[in-house]
PDB file of C-alpha atoms in Angstrom:
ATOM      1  CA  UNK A   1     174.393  81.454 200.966  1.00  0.00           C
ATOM      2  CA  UNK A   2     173.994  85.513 200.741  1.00  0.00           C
ATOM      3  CA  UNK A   3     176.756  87.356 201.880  1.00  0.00           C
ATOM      4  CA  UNK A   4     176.519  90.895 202.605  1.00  0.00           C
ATOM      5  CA  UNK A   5     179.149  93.577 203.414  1.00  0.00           C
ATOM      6  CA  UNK A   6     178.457  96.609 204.854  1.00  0.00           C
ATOM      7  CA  UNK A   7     180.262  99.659 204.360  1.00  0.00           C
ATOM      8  CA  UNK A   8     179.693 102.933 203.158  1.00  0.00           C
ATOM      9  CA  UNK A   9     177.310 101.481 200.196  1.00  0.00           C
ATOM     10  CA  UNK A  10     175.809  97.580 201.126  1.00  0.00           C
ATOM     11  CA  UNK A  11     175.493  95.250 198.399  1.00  0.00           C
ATOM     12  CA  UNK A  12     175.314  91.205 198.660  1.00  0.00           C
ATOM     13  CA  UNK A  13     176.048  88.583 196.329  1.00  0.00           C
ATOM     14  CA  UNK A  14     175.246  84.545 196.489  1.00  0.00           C
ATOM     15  CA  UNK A  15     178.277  82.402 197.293  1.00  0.00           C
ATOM     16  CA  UNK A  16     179.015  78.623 197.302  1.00  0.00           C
ATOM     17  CA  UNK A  17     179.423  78.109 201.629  1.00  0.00           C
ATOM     18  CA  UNK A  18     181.708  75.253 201.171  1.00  0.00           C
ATOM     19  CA  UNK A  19     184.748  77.393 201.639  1.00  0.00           C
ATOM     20  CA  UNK A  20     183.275  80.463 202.896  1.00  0.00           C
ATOM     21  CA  UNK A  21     185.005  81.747 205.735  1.00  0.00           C
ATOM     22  CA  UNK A  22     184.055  84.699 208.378  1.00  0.00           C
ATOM     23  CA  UNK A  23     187.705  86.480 209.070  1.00  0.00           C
ATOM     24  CA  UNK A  24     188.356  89.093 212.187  1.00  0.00           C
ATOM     25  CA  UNK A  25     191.871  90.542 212.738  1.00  0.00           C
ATOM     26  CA  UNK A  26     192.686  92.940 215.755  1.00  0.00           C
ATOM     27  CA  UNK A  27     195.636  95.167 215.609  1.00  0.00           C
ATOM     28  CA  UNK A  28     197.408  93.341 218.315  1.00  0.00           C
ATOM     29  CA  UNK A  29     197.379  90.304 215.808  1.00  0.00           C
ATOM     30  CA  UNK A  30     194.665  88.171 217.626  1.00  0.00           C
ATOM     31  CA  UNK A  31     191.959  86.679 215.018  1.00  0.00           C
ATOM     32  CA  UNK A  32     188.794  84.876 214.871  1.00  0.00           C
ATOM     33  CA  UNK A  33     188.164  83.125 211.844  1.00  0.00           C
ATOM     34  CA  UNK A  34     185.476  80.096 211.641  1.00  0.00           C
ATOM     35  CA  UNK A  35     183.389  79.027 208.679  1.00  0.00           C
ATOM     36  CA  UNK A  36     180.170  80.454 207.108  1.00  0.00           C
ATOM     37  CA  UNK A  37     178.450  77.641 207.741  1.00  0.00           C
ATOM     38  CA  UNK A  38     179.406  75.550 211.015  1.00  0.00           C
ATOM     39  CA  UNK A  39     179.067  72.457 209.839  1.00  0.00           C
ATOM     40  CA  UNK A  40     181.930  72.366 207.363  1.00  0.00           C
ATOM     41  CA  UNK A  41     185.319  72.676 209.233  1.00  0.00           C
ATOM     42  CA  UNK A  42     188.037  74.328 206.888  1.00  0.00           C
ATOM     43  CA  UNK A  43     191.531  75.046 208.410  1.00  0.00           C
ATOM     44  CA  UNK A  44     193.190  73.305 211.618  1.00  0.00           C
ATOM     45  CA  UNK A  45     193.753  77.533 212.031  1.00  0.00           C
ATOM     46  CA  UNK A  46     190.101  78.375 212.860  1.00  0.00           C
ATOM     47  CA  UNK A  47     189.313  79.516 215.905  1.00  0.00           C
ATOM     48  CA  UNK A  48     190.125  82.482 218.205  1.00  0.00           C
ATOM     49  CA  UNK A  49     193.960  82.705 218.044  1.00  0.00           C
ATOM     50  CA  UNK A  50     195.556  85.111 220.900  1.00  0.00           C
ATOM     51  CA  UNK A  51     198.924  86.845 219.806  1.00  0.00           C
ATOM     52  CA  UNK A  52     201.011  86.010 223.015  1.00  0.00           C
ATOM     53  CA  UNK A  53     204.007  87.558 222.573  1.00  0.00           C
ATOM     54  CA  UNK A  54     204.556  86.614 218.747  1.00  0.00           C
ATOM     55  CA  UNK A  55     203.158  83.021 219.286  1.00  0.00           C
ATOM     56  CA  UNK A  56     200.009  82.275 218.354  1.00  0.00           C
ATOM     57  CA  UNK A  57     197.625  80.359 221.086  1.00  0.00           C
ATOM     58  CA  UNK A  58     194.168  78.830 219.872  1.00  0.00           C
ATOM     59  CA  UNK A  59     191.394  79.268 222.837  1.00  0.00           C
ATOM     60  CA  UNK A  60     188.301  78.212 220.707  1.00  0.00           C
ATOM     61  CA  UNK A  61     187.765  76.114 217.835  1.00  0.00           C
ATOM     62  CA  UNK A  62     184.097  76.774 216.653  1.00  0.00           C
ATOM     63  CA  UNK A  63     180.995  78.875 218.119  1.00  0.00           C
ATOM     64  CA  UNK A  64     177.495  77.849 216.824  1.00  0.00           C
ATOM     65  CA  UNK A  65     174.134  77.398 217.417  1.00  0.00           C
ATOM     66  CA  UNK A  66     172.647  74.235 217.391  1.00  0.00           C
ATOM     67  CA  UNK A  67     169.003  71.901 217.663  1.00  0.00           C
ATOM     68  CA  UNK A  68     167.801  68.568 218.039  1.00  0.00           C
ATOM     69  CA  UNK A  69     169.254  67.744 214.253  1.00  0.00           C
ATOM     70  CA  UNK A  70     172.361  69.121 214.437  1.00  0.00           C
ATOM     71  CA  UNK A  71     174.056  72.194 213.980  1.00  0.00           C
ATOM     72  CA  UNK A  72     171.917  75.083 212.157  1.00  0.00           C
ATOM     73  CA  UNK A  73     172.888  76.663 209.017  1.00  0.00           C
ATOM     74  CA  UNK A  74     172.977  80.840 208.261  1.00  0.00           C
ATOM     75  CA  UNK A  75     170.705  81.757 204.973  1.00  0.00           C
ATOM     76  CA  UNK A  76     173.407  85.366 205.280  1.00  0.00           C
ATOM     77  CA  UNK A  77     176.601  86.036 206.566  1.00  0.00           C
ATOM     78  CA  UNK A  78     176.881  89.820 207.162  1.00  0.00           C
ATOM     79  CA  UNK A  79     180.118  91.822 207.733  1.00  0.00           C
ATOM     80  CA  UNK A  80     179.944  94.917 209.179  1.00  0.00           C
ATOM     81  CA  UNK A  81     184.163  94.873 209.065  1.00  0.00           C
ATOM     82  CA  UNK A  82     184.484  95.347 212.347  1.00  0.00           C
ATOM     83  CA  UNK A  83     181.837  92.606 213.346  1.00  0.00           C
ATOM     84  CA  UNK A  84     180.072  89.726 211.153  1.00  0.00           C
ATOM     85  CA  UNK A  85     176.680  88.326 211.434  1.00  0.00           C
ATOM     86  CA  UNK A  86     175.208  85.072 210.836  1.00  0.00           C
ATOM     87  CA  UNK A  87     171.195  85.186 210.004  1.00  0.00           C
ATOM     88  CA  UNK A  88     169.189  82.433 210.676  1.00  0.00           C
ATOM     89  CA  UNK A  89     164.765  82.103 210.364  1.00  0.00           C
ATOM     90  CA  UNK A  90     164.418  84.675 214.243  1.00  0.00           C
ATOM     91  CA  UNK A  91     167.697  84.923 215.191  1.00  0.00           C
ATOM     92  CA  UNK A  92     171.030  85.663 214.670  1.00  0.00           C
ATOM     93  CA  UNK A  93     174.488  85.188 216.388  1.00  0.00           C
ATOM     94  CA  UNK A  94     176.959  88.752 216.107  1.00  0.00           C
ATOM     95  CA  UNK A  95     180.743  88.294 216.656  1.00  0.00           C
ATOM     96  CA  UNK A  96     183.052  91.055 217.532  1.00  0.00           C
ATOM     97  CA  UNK A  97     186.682  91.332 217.988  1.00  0.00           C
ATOM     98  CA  UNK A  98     187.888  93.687 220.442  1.00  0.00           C
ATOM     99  CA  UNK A  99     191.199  94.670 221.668  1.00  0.00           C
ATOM    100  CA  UNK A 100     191.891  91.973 224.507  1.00  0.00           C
ATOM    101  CA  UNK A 101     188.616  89.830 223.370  1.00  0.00           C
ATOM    102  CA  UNK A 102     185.455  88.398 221.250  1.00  0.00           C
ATOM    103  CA  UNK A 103     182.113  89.340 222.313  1.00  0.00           C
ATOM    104  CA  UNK A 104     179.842  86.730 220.728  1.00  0.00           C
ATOM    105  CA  UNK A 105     175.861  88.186 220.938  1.00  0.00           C
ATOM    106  CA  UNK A 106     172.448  86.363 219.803  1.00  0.00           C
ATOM    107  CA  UNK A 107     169.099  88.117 219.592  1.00  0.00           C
ATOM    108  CA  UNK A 108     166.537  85.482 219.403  1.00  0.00           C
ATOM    109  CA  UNK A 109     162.243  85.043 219.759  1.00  0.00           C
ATOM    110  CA  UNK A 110     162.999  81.742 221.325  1.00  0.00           C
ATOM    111  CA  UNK A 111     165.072  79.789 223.437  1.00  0.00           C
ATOM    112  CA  UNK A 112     168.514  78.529 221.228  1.00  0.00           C
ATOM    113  CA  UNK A 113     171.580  75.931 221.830  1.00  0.00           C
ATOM    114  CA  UNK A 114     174.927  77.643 221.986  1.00  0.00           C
ATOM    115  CA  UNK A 115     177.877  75.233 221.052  1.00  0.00           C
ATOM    116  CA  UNK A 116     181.070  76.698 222.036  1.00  0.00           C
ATOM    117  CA  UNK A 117     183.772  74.150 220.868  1.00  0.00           C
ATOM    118  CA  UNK A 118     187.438  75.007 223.073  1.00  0.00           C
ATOM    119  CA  UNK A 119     190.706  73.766 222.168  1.00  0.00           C
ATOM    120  CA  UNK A 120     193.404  75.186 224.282  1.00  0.00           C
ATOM    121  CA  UNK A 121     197.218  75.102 222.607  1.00  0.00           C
ATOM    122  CA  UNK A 122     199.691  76.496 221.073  1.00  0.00           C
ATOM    123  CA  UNK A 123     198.662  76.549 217.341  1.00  0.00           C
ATOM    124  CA  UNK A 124     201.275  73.781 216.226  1.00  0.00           C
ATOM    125  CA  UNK A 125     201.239  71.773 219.374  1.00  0.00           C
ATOM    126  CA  UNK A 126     198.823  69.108 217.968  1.00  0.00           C
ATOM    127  CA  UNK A 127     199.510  66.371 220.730  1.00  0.00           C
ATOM    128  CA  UNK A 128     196.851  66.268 222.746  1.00  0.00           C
ATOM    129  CA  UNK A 129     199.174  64.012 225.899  1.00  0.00           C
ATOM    130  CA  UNK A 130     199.233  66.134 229.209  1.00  0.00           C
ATOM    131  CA  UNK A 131     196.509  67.998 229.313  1.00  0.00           C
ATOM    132  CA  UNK A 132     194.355  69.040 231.923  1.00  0.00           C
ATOM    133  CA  UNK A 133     190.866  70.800 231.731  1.00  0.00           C
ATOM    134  CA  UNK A 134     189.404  72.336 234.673  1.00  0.00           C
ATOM    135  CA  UNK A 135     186.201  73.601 234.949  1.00  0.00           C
ATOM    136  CA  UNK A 136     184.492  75.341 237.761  1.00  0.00           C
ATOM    137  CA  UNK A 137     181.530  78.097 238.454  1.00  0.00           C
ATOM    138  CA  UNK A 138     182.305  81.798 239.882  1.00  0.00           C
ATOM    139  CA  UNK A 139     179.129  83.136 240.900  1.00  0.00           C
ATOM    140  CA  UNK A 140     177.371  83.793 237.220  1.00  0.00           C
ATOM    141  CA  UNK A 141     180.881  83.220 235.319  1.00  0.00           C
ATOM    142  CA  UNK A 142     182.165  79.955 234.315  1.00  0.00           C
ATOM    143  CA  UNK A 143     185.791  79.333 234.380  1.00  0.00           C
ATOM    144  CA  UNK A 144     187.932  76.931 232.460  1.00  0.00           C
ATOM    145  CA  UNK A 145     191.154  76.503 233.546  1.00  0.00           C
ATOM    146  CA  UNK A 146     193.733  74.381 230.947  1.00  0.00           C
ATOM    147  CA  UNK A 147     196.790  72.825 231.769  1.00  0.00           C
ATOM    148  CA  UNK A 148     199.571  71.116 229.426  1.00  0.00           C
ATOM    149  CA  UNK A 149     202.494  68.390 231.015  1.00  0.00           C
ATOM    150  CA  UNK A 150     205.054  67.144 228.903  1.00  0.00           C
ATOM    151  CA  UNK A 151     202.995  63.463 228.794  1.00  0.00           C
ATOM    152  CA  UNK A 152     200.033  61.960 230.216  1.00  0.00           C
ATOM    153  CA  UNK A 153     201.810  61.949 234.277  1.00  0.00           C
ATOM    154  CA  UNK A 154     200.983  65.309 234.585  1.00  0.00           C
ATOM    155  CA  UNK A 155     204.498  66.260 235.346  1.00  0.00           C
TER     156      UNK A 155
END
């Protein structure tokens, strides 16, 4: 996979994407940090992590777009620092970190399968008992609301 980075010079270089991460950090400690190519899964600590008060809360696991086989792969990753990039044959998907947020854009000729992969919790809480997923529409928004009891009474 190509990877290049954009700065005051650009210059690229071929990489192995087994590894091959895409890393955002915002100065209030948030990050967003998922791998170069979407279907390998590297760290339990991917995702969009919000700094809440000095603990770290994971809101989204993986963002991707896929087809009918499966999730497509990038031919270039670019990083503009304060955004990354991730080409594809007509498209491409943008992702930047903002103070209080991601903004996740695609530019596409066609018609394209957005995955967005959510996994609310605290980024050590790794039992999965108790919670609750809500999901409801707001006019043009869509609104997940999460949840987390002690156990599986939602108490």
């Amino acid at each position: 996979m190509k990877v290049t980075h954009k700065l005051l010079e650009t210059f690229s270089k071929e990489c192995a994407d087994k590894n091959l991460s895409i890393f955002l950090l915002s100065k209030l400690g948030n990050y967003f940090s998922i791998p170069a190519n979407p279907n390998n899964s590297i760290s339990n600590y991917s995702g969009y992590i919000l700094n809440i008060d000095g603990e770290m809360f994971k809101a989204i696991e993986n963002i991707y777009i896929s087809g009918i086989d499966g999730k497509k792969v990038p031919y270039e990753i670019v990083n503009g620092f304060n955004y990354f990039e991730r080409l594809y044959d007509g498209y491409y998907e943008r992702f930047t970190l903002v103070k209080n947020g991601l903004i996740y854009d695609v530019e596409s000729q066609e018609e394209v399968i957005i995955d967005v992969e959510l996994d609310f919790r605290w980024i050590n809480d790794y039992d999965d008992m108790g919670r609750e997923y809500r999901i409801y529409k707001i006019d043009d928004s869509l609104m997940i609301e999460y949840n987390k009891y002690r156990d599986n009474s939602l108490k």
